[in-house]
Amino acid sequence: MTGIGGGVELGAQAARSRALAVLRVRSRALAVALLPAAVAVILLAGGSTGHLVGGGWDAARWAVSVLALLVLAATAAVALVVARARPAVTPTVAVAEESAPDLYRMVRDLADRLDVPAPSAIALTPDCDSWLEDRTHPAHGPPPARDHDDLSDPVGPARRRSAAAPVLVIGSPFLWWMRVGELRAVLAPVVAGTGPAAHPDIAAARRFIRGLDAAVAATSTEGRGPLARAARGGIGGVSRLLLRGCRVHAAEMERGVAAAAAERAQAVDYGLRIVAQEQVGLAYAGWDRLLTRVALPAWRMGRWPSRLDVGVVAALTELSRRDRLAEGFASRLGERPACDLLEEPGLMDEAVSLLAARLFHGGPAETGPDWAPVGWEEYPEEVVDRAWRTDAARLHRVLDTLGVRRAAEDAAPGTDGPTLSRVLDHLTTTPAEAPVPARDPAADAVPGATPGTAHHATPGIGTATPDDQATSDPQAATASDPQAATTPDPQAATAPAAPGNADHSDDGNGTEDDDDDLAGTTPRGAALAAGLSAQLAREEARTQALASGTAPPPPGTTTGPAATGTALWDDRALPLLPLQPPRTGREILTAHITAMVCCAAMDTAGATPGLDWLDGPTLLVDGARRADLALHVRSLVETGDPAPLRAWLSDLGVRPEKPVRLV
């Protein structure tokens, strides 16, 4: 315990010394601003006493006095902007104490064991992280309610606000996946940070840095006139200069705070901390795959899964079943989950799921006809089936614009509808048609660029090639499924297309990145991919135009059981955390062809849409997942050879000449 106490003291001393260094930067800036005024006072006092007389001294007095007034006015303007600027607040779902009394009780008990102040409130974030957040700025609302013993405190409300403890923000996936003991072990070093946060010097340094950061953000917007733009530029320049002066000291201060908190937390649940940290990494891997491969396709269809955290548990349970390395994790499911600390975990999960859709996709704050919740049992029909048929319909619309015949001249009556044969025949390459030659990536490499940057897709969303899957996110793939980094997932190509590829199309003409991506494909495939990209860009433009015409929700609007904090953060730049950049032309083409194949399999061979917790939309044949489709689609796209795909269709009994139902 002596060693632990010494480590805590050393970390706290380092943090306090760095906080004083930050405050010295503020004091020096104030001294520089007051220097002209001090010189002006000396000159005026010298003239009034008869010591500094003469024309030169009179001119100096006037010049320095005017300069002092200008500097004081500028200083007051900077100070006013820094004081009134609203610091950024993380979008969260507030957890009221009456909705989670056991969770509050656990956190307070943890604070008592650590001998630190308890957090003033608890909030949930749709992310795999936990931290303390100061929300004592007046723009963040009234200070948290105090205990009855504090009501007799004669200190003013401003003093109580500055002394309020920060808010504890907990990653919602932790609550649903971790057990109660594991969550307590993970939160121990976080809660321990309330001790250093209560120190006056550290709190003052943090307020100063947050104010400067908020001032930079406030002055970054365009002014209405030249004078306003000049004023904003000047205030922003001074704020940036002060931030640069505090940067190193602020970083070291936070390191000292973290070190002190970690040392103090070592005495609490030390045996569970290693196991808990393993669960943190596992929860992050499952959460990442669920968002990119399962939730994102639903968001693109105007539906948001209402139980994302429940999906995390299902995904990680499935991973435990598949992966021999995770066999021990299944035994944990018999212990009490941390979500039992909530009175109504279902409502809380729904609120967090909607917030995740807003942050990662930019959806509205409230449900509507085009933005409705969907349960996991409805996901195959409401998301997978609709997505495939929507993509297939878009594919045939583009074929119509390219002048492709609906059916051959000798075709039987009733076969002129949207058929898979139409797609296969169009993409089939004759011997006279050579594929587009592939470029040498080394010849066009940009200095400092990372190899393979032309493939932007996240695994599971429109991915069709093994190379793309193996290199797009190796860390997440390895952490969640050791085989995902080496084994291609062909069925991942069945995810719906992304309406958001305006960056990859310009009035139907592909950019240089698209040209590079389509190198090695057939000319017909390249033309079809360009048409699909242009169509998606137009659809995205219409969607954005409709979204811009809707008014934002009023401040204080509640979603689910608690407010999501829409009044505390700027929701005009959604999504704040986009999951992936736009897809390339080849990925779009592959996803649409795969969707058409799946529609034909469902309508002519009795296949059904399904949901795989780790890979998203999947095709089920006789209840079993078929994961060998994308390789055959890839052969058609890259070489124009339909033979492998036709053999696959014949094996399943799919009739490509039969029309399919579209939306």
PDB file of N, CA and C in Angstrom, residues 538-612:
ATOM      1  N   ARG A 538     -27.130  10.452 -57.441  1.00  0.00           N
ATOM      2  CA  ARG A 538     -28.369  11.225 -57.571  1.00  0.00           C
ATOM      3  C   ARG A 538     -29.335  10.910 -56.441  1.00  0.00           C
ATOM      4  N   GLU A 539     -29.446   9.645 -56.067  1.00  0.00           N
ATOM      5  CA  GLU A 539     -30.327   9.287 -54.952  1.00  0.00           C
ATOM      6  C   GLU A 539     -29.855   9.911 -53.644  1.00  0.00           C
ATOM      7  N   GLU A 540     -28.542   9.914 -53.432  1.00  0.00           N
ATOM      8  CA  GLU A 540     -28.004  10.528 -52.224  1.00  0.00           C
ATOM      9  C   GLU A 540     -28.259  12.024 -52.217  1.00  0.00           C
ATOM     10  N   ALA A 541     -28.137  12.671 -53.376  1.00  0.00           N
ATOM     11  CA  ALA A 541     -28.403  14.110 -53.445  1.00  0.00           C
ATOM     12  C   ALA A 541     -29.855  14.407 -53.110  1.00  0.00           C
ATOM     13  N   ARG A 542     -30.771  13.589 -53.599  1.00  0.00           N
ATOM     14  CA  ARG A 542     -32.182  13.798 -53.265  1.00  0.00           C
ATOM     15  C   ARG A 542     -32.426  13.589 -51.775  1.00  0.00           C
ATOM     16  N   THR A 543     -31.793  12.562 -51.213  1.00  0.00           N
ATOM     17  CA  THR A 543     -31.972  12.309 -49.783  1.00  0.00           C
ATOM     18  C   THR A 543     -31.458  13.466 -48.950  1.00  0.00           C
ATOM     19  N   GLN A 544     -30.296  13.997 -49.299  1.00  0.00           N
ATOM     20  CA  GLN A 544     -29.742  15.121 -48.553  1.00  0.00           C
ATOM     21  C   GLN A 544     -30.600  16.369 -48.715  1.00  0.00           C
ATOM     22  N   ALA A 545     -31.171  16.559 -49.896  1.00  0.00           N
ATOM     23  CA  ALA A 545     -32.034  17.714 -50.099  1.00  0.00           C
ATOM     24  C   ALA A 545     -33.279  17.628 -49.229  1.00  0.00           C
ATOM     25  N   LEU A 546     -33.856  16.428 -49.128  1.00  0.00           N
ATOM     26  CA  LEU A 546     -35.017  16.261 -48.258  1.00  0.00           C
ATOM     27  C   LEU A 546     -34.651  16.445 -46.797  1.00  0.00           C
ATOM     28  N   ALA A 547     -33.478  15.935 -46.416  1.00  0.00           N
ATOM     29  CA  ALA A 547     -33.053  16.062 -45.016  1.00  0.00           C
ATOM     30  C   ALA A 547     -32.780  17.510 -44.648  1.00  0.00           C
ATOM     31  N   SER A 548     -32.239  18.289 -45.565  1.00  0.00           N
ATOM     32  CA  SER A 548     -31.933  19.688 -45.252  1.00  0.00           C
ATOM     33  C   SER A 548     -33.182  20.528 -45.105  1.00  0.00           C
ATOM     34  N   GLY A 549     -34.302  20.056 -45.659  1.00  0.00           N
ATOM     35  CA  GLY A 549     -35.536  20.817 -45.539  1.00  0.00           C
ATOM     36  C   GLY A 549     -36.282  20.568 -44.256  1.00  0.00           C
ATOM     37  N   THR A 550     -35.863  19.606 -43.462  1.00  0.00           N
ATOM     38  CA  THR A 550     -36.521  19.323 -42.190  1.00  0.00           C
ATOM     39  C   THR A 550     -35.879  20.123 -41.087  1.00  0.00           C
ATOM     40  N   ALA A 551     -36.694  20.615 -40.179  1.00  0.00           N
ATOM     41  CA  ALA A 551     -36.191  21.404 -39.060  1.00  0.00           C
ATOM     42  C   ALA A 551     -35.602  20.492 -38.007  1.00  0.00           C
ATOM     43  N   PRO A 552     -34.527  20.904 -37.342  1.00  0.00           N
ATOM     44  CA  PRO A 552     -33.949  20.077 -36.282  1.00  0.00           C
ATOM     45  C   PRO A 552     -34.883  19.993 -35.098  1.00  0.00           C
ATOM     46  N   PRO A 553     -34.779  18.958 -34.295  1.00  0.00           N
ATOM     47  CA  PRO A 553     -35.661  18.808 -33.139  1.00  0.00           C
ATOM     48  C   PRO A 553     -35.414  19.907 -32.136  1.00  0.00           C
ATOM     49  N   PRO A 554     -36.436  20.329 -31.407  1.00  0.00           N
ATOM     50  CA  PRO A 554     -36.247  21.385 -30.416  1.00  0.00           C
ATOM     51  C   PRO A 554     -35.348  20.934 -29.296  1.00  0.00           C
ATOM     52  N   PRO A 555     -34.634  21.882 -28.672  1.00  0.00           N
ATOM     53  CA  PRO A 555     -33.756  21.514 -27.563  1.00  0.00           C
ATOM     54  C   PRO A 555     -34.541  20.841 -26.449  1.00  0.00           C
ATOM     55  N   GLY A 556     -33.905  19.824 -25.870  1.00  0.00           N
ATOM     56  CA  GLY A 556     -34.535  19.131 -24.759  1.00  0.00           C
ATOM     57  C   GLY A 556     -35.438  17.997 -25.170  1.00  0.00           C
ATOM     58  N   THR A 557     -35.524  17.713 -26.504  1.00  0.00           N
ATOM     59  CA  THR A 557     -36.352  16.610 -26.958  1.00  0.00           C
ATOM     60  C   THR A 557     -35.841  15.306 -26.373  1.00  0.00           C
ATOM     61  N   THR A 558     -36.723  14.481 -25.861  1.00  0.00           N
ATOM     62  CA  THR A 558     -36.320  13.223 -25.261  1.00  0.00           C
ATOM     63  C   THR A 558     -36.563  12.093 -26.229  1.00  0.00           C
ATOM     64  N   THR A 559     -35.717  11.112 -26.160  1.00  0.00           N
ATOM     65  CA  THR A 559     -35.838   9.914 -26.974  1.00  0.00           C
ATOM     66  C   THR A 559     -35.690   8.720 -26.063  1.00  0.00           C
ATOM     67  N   GLY A 560     -36.737   7.901 -25.990  1.00  0.00           N
ATOM     68  CA  GLY A 560     -36.668   6.755 -25.099  1.00  0.00           C
ATOM     69  C   GLY A 560     -36.814   7.207 -23.661  1.00  0.00           C
ATOM     70  N   PRO A 561     -36.079   6.583 -22.747  1.00  0.00           N
ATOM     71  CA  PRO A 561     -36.250   6.868 -21.336  1.00  0.00           C
ATOM     72  C   PRO A 561     -35.538   8.107 -20.869  1.00  0.00           C
ATOM     73  N   ALA A 562     -34.633   8.674 -21.656  1.00  0.00           N
ATOM     74  CA  ALA A 562     -33.851   9.807 -21.170  1.00  0.00           C
ATOM     75  C   ALA A 562     -33.459  10.680 -22.337  1.00  0.00           C
ATOM     76  N   ALA A 563     -33.094  11.925 -22.039  1.00  0.00           N
ATOM     77  CA  ALA A 563     -32.685  12.850 -23.080  1.00  0.00           C
ATOM     78  C   ALA A 563     -31.348  12.431 -23.651  1.00  0.00           C
ATOM     79  N   THR A 564     -31.220  12.589 -24.975  1.00  0.00           N
ATOM     80  CA  THR A 564     -29.977  12.206 -25.635  1.00  0.00           C
ATOM     81  C   THR A 564     -29.011  13.360 -25.742  1.00  0.00           C
ATOM     82  N   GLY A 565     -29.311  14.497 -25.180  1.00  0.00           N
ATOM     83  CA  GLY A 565     -28.359  15.592 -25.173  1.00  0.00           C
ATOM     84  C   GLY A 565     -28.296  16.343 -26.476  1.00  0.00           C
ATOM     85  N   THR A 566     -29.403  16.449 -27.235  1.00  0.00           N
ATOM     86  CA  THR A 566     -29.360  17.117 -28.517  1.00  0.00           C
ATOM     87  C   THR A 566     -29.110  18.602 -28.369  1.00  0.00           C
ATOM     88  N   ALA A 567     -29.386  19.182 -27.215  1.00  0.00           N
ATOM     89  CA  ALA A 567     -29.159  20.607 -27.034  1.00  0.00           C
ATOM     90  C   ALA A 567     -27.714  20.917 -26.697  1.00  0.00           C
ATOM     91  N   LEU A 568     -26.891  19.915 -26.465  1.00  0.00           N
ATOM     92  CA  LEU A 568     -25.524  20.144 -26.019  1.00  0.00           C
ATOM     93  C   LEU A 568     -24.490  19.913 -27.108  1.00  0.00           C
ATOM     94  N   TRP A 569     -24.901  19.515 -28.273  1.00  0.00           N
ATOM     95  CA  TRP A 569     -23.931  19.268 -29.338  1.00  0.00           C
ATOM     96  C   TRP A 569     -24.556  19.651 -30.663  1.00  0.00           C
ATOM     97  N   ASP A 570     -23.701  19.999 -31.595  1.00  0.00           N
ATOM     98  CA  ASP A 570     -24.132  20.467 -32.899  1.00  0.00           C
ATOM     99  C   ASP A 570     -24.460  19.280 -33.780  1.00  0.00           C
ATOM    100  N   ASP A 571     -25.759  19.122 -34.125  1.00  0.00           N
ATOM    101  CA  ASP A 571     -26.169  17.984 -34.940  1.00  0.00           C
ATOM    102  C   ASP A 571     -26.353  18.368 -36.398  1.00  0.00           C
ATOM    103  N   ARG A 572     -25.787  19.494 -36.801  1.00  0.00           N
ATOM    104  CA  ARG A 572     -25.910  19.906 -38.194  1.00  0.00           C
ATOM    105  C   ARG A 572     -24.859  19.259 -39.082  1.00  0.00           C
ATOM    106  N   ALA A 573     -23.884  18.602 -38.513  1.00  0.00           N
ATOM    107  CA  ALA A 573     -22.812  17.986 -39.286  1.00  0.00           C
ATOM    108  C   ALA A 573     -22.829  16.473 -39.132  1.00  0.00           C
ATOM    109  N   LEU A 574     -24.021  15.880 -39.086  1.00  0.00           N
ATOM    110  CA  LEU A 574     -24.134  14.442 -38.940  1.00  0.00           C
ATOM    111  C   LEU A 574     -23.829  13.750 -40.264  1.00  0.00           C
ATOM    112  N   PRO A 575     -23.251  12.559 -40.228  1.00  0.00           N
ATOM    113  CA  PRO A 575     -22.824  11.825 -39.045  1.00  0.00           C
ATOM    114  C   PRO A 575     -21.505  12.345 -38.496  1.00  0.00           C
ATOM    115  N   LEU A 576     -21.427  12.376 -37.171  1.00  0.00           N
ATOM    116  CA  LEU A 576     -20.190  12.826 -36.539  1.00  0.00           C
ATOM    117  C   LEU A 576     -19.081  11.799 -36.685  1.00  0.00           C
ATOM    118  N   LEU A 577     -19.449  10.515 -36.727  1.00  0.00           N
ATOM    119  CA  LEU A 577     -18.455   9.433 -36.802  1.00  0.00           C
ATOM    120  C   LEU A 577     -18.850   8.473 -37.916  1.00  0.00           C
ATOM    121  N   PRO A 578     -18.665   8.861 -39.176  1.00  0.00           N
ATOM    122  CA  PRO A 578     -19.044   7.954 -40.263  1.00  0.00           C
ATOM    123  C   PRO A 578     -18.247   6.666 -40.203  1.00  0.00           C
ATOM    124  N   LEU A 579     -18.943   5.560 -40.481  1.00  0.00           N
ATOM    125  CA  LEU A 579     -18.321   4.250 -40.323  1.00  0.00           C
ATOM    126  C   LEU A 579     -17.327   3.938 -41.426  1.00  0.00           C
ATOM    127  N   GLN A 580     -17.562   4.392 -42.644  1.00  0.00           N
ATOM    128  CA  GLN A 580     -16.688   4.035 -43.740  1.00  0.00           C
ATOM    129  C   GLN A 580     -16.820   5.059 -44.862  1.00  0.00           C
ATOM    130  N   PRO A 581     -15.776   5.250 -45.643  1.00  0.00           N
ATOM    131  CA  PRO A 581     -15.866   6.151 -46.793  1.00  0.00           C
ATOM    132  C   PRO A 581     -16.673   5.516 -47.912  1.00  0.00           C
ATOM    133  N   PRO A 582     -17.002   6.277 -48.949  1.00  0.00           N
ATOM    134  CA  PRO A 582     -17.780   5.704 -50.057  1.00  0.00           C
ATOM    135  C   PRO A 582     -17.069   4.520 -50.699  1.00  0.00           C
ATOM    136  N   ARG A 583     -17.867   3.613 -51.254  1.00  0.00           N
ATOM    137  CA  ARG A 583     -17.314   2.423 -51.881  1.00  0.00           C
ATOM    138  C   ARG A 583     -16.867   2.716 -53.305  1.00  0.00           C
ATOM    139  N   THR A 584     -16.056   1.852 -53.822  1.00  0.00           N
ATOM    140  CA  THR A 584     -15.540   2.003 -55.172  1.00  0.00           C
ATOM    141  C   THR A 584     -16.525   1.412 -56.174  1.00  0.00           C
ATOM    142  N   GLY A 585     -16.262   1.703 -57.455  1.00  0.00           N
ATOM    143  CA  GLY A 585     -17.180   1.252 -58.487  1.00  0.00           C
ATOM    144  C   GLY A 585     -17.301  -0.250 -58.577  1.00  0.00           C
ATOM    145  N   ARG A 586     -16.194  -0.964 -58.440  1.00  0.00           N
ATOM    146  CA  ARG A 586     -16.251  -2.420 -58.526  1.00  0.00           C
ATOM    147  C   ARG A 586     -17.033  -3.003 -57.359  1.00  0.00           C
ATOM    148  N   GLU A 587     -16.893  -2.438 -56.186  1.00  0.00           N
ATOM    149  CA  GLU A 587     -17.657  -2.925 -55.039  1.00  0.00           C
ATOM    150  C   GLU A 587     -19.147  -2.687 -55.241  1.00  0.00           C
ATOM    151  N   ILE A 588     -19.500  -1.538 -55.784  1.00  0.00           N
ATOM    152  CA  ILE A 588     -20.915  -1.253 -56.048  1.00  0.00           C
ATOM    153  C   ILE A 588     -21.476  -2.231 -57.066  1.00  0.00           C
ATOM    154  N   LEU A 589     -20.744  -2.457 -58.151  1.00  0.00           N
ATOM    155  CA  LEU A 589     -21.201  -3.388 -59.182  1.00  0.00           C
ATOM    156  C   LEU A 589     -21.348  -4.794 -58.618  1.00  0.00           C
ATOM    157  N   THR A 590     -20.372  -5.236 -57.850  1.00  0.00           N
ATOM    158  CA  THR A 590     -20.425  -6.587 -57.282  1.00  0.00           C
ATOM    159  C   THR A 590     -21.608  -6.739 -56.336  1.00  0.00           C
ATOM    160  N   ALA A 591     -21.868  -5.728 -55.502  1.00  0.00           N
ATOM    161  CA  ALA A 591     -22.985  -5.810 -54.564  1.00  0.00           C
ATOM    162  C   ALA A 591     -24.316  -5.891 -55.299  1.00  0.00           C
ATOM    163  N   HIS A 592     -24.473  -5.139 -56.390  1.00  0.00           N
ATOM    164  CA  HIS A 592     -25.742  -5.160 -57.121  1.00  0.00           C
ATOM    165  C   HIS A 592     -25.955  -6.488 -57.846  1.00  0.00           C
ATOM    166  N   ILE A 593     -24.902  -7.024 -58.435  1.00  0.00           N
ATOM    167  CA  ILE A 593     -25.046  -8.328 -59.093  1.00  0.00           C
ATOM    168  C   ILE A 593     -25.367  -9.408 -58.067  1.00  0.00           C
ATOM    169  N   THR A 594     -24.707  -9.362 -56.933  1.00  0.00           N
ATOM    170  CA  THR A 594     -24.985 -10.346 -55.881  1.00  0.00           C
ATOM    171  C   THR A 594     -26.419 -10.230 -55.398  1.00  0.00           C
ATOM    172  N   ALA A 595     -26.909  -9.009 -55.247  1.00  0.00           N
ATOM    173  CA  ALA A 595     -28.294  -8.824 -54.837  1.00  0.00           C
ATOM    174  C   ALA A 595     -29.259  -9.415 -55.859  1.00  0.00           C
ATOM    175  N   MET A 596     -28.962  -9.234 -57.141  1.00  0.00           N
ATOM    176  CA  MET A 596     -29.826  -9.804 -58.181  1.00  0.00           C
ATOM    177  C   MET A 596     -29.811 -11.325 -58.126  1.00  0.00           C
ATOM    178  N   VAL A 597     -28.652 -11.913 -57.912  1.00  0.00           N
ATOM    179  CA  VAL A 597     -28.565 -13.369 -57.790  1.00  0.00           C
ATOM    180  C   VAL A 597     -29.382 -13.855 -56.596  1.00  0.00           C
ATOM    181  N   CYS A 598     -29.302 -13.152 -55.484  1.00  0.00           N
ATOM    182  CA  CYS A 598     -30.054 -13.558 -54.291  1.00  0.00           C
ATOM    183  C   CYS A 598     -31.555 -13.451 -54.535  1.00  0.00           C
ATOM    184  N   CYS A 599     -31.988 -12.418 -55.240  1.00  0.00           N
ATOM    185  CA  CYS A 599     -33.412 -12.292 -55.554  1.00  0.00           C
ATOM    186  C   CYS A 599     -33.877 -13.457 -56.424  1.00  0.00           C
ATOM    187  N   ALA A 600     -33.078 -13.818 -57.430  1.00  0.00           N
ATOM    188  CA  ALA A 600     -33.440 -14.959 -58.275  1.00  0.00           C
ATOM    189  C   ALA A 600     -33.475 -16.255 -57.478  1.00  0.00           C
ATOM    190  N   ALA A 601     -32.543 -16.410 -56.537  1.00  0.00           N
ATOM    191  CA  ALA A 601     -32.536 -17.617 -55.709  1.00  0.00           C
ATOM    192  C   ALA A 601     -33.759 -17.673 -54.803  1.00  0.00           C
ATOM    193  N   MET A 602     -34.193 -16.544 -54.292  1.00  0.00           N
ATOM    194  CA  MET A 602     -35.363 -16.540 -53.422  1.00  0.00           C
ATOM    195  C   MET A 602     -36.641 -16.797 -54.198  1.00  0.00           C
ATOM    196  N   ASP A 603     -36.746 -16.246 -55.417  1.00  0.00           N
ATOM    197  CA  ASP A 603     -37.997 -16.345 -56.164  1.00  0.00           C
ATOM    198  C   ASP A 603     -38.126 -17.641 -56.945  1.00  0.00           C
ATOM    199  N   THR A 604     -37.024 -18.301 -57.288  1.00  0.00           N
ATOM    200  CA  THR A 604     -37.111 -19.498 -58.137  1.00  0.00           C
ATOM    201  C   THR A 604     -36.570 -20.762 -57.490  1.00  0.00           C
ATOM    202  N   ALA A 605     -35.829 -20.627 -56.382  1.00  0.00           N
ATOM    203  CA  ALA A 605     -35.243 -21.826 -55.771  1.00  0.00           C
ATOM    204  C   ALA A 605     -35.590 -21.974 -54.302  1.00  0.00           C
ATOM    205  N   GLY A 606     -36.468 -21.139 -53.775  1.00  0.00           N
ATOM    206  CA  GLY A 606     -36.899 -21.285 -52.389  1.00  0.00           C
ATOM    207  C   GLY A 606     -35.907 -20.836 -51.346  1.00  0.00           C
ATOM    208  N   ALA A 607     -34.882 -20.068 -51.729  1.00  0.00           N
ATOM    209  CA  ALA A 607     -33.945 -19.538 -50.747  1.00  0.00           C
ATOM    210  C   ALA A 607     -34.609 -18.438 -49.933  1.00  0.00           C
ATOM    211  N   THR A 608     -34.033 -18.119 -48.803  1.00  0.00           N
ATOM    212  CA  THR A 608     -34.601 -17.109 -47.915  1.00  0.00           C
ATOM    213  C   THR A 608     -33.502 -16.163 -47.445  1.00  0.00           C
ATOM    214  N   PRO A 609     -33.862 -14.922 -47.139  1.00  0.00           N
ATOM    215  CA  PRO A 609     -32.874 -14.000 -46.569  1.00  0.00           C
ATOM    216  C   PRO A 609     -32.619 -14.339 -45.116  1.00  0.00           C
ATOM    217  N   GLY A 610     -31.417 -14.087 -44.664  1.00  0.00           N
ATOM    218  CA  GLY A 610     -31.054 -14.396 -43.291  1.00  0.00           C
ATOM    219  C   GLY A 610     -30.132 -13.346 -42.709  1.00  0.00           C
ATOM    220  N   LEU A 611     -29.882 -13.478 -41.428  1.00  0.00           N
ATOM    221  CA  LEU A 611     -29.005 -12.561 -40.701  1.00  0.00           C
ATOM    222  C   LEU A 611     -27.927 -13.364 -40.006  1.00  0.00           C
ATOM    223  N   ASP A 612     -26.690 -13.064 -40.317  1.00  0.00           N
ATOM    224  CA  ASP A 612     -25.554 -13.626 -39.608  1.00  0.00           C
ATOM    225  C   ASP A 612     -25.017 -12.546 -38.672  1.00  0.00           C
TER     226      ASP A 612
END
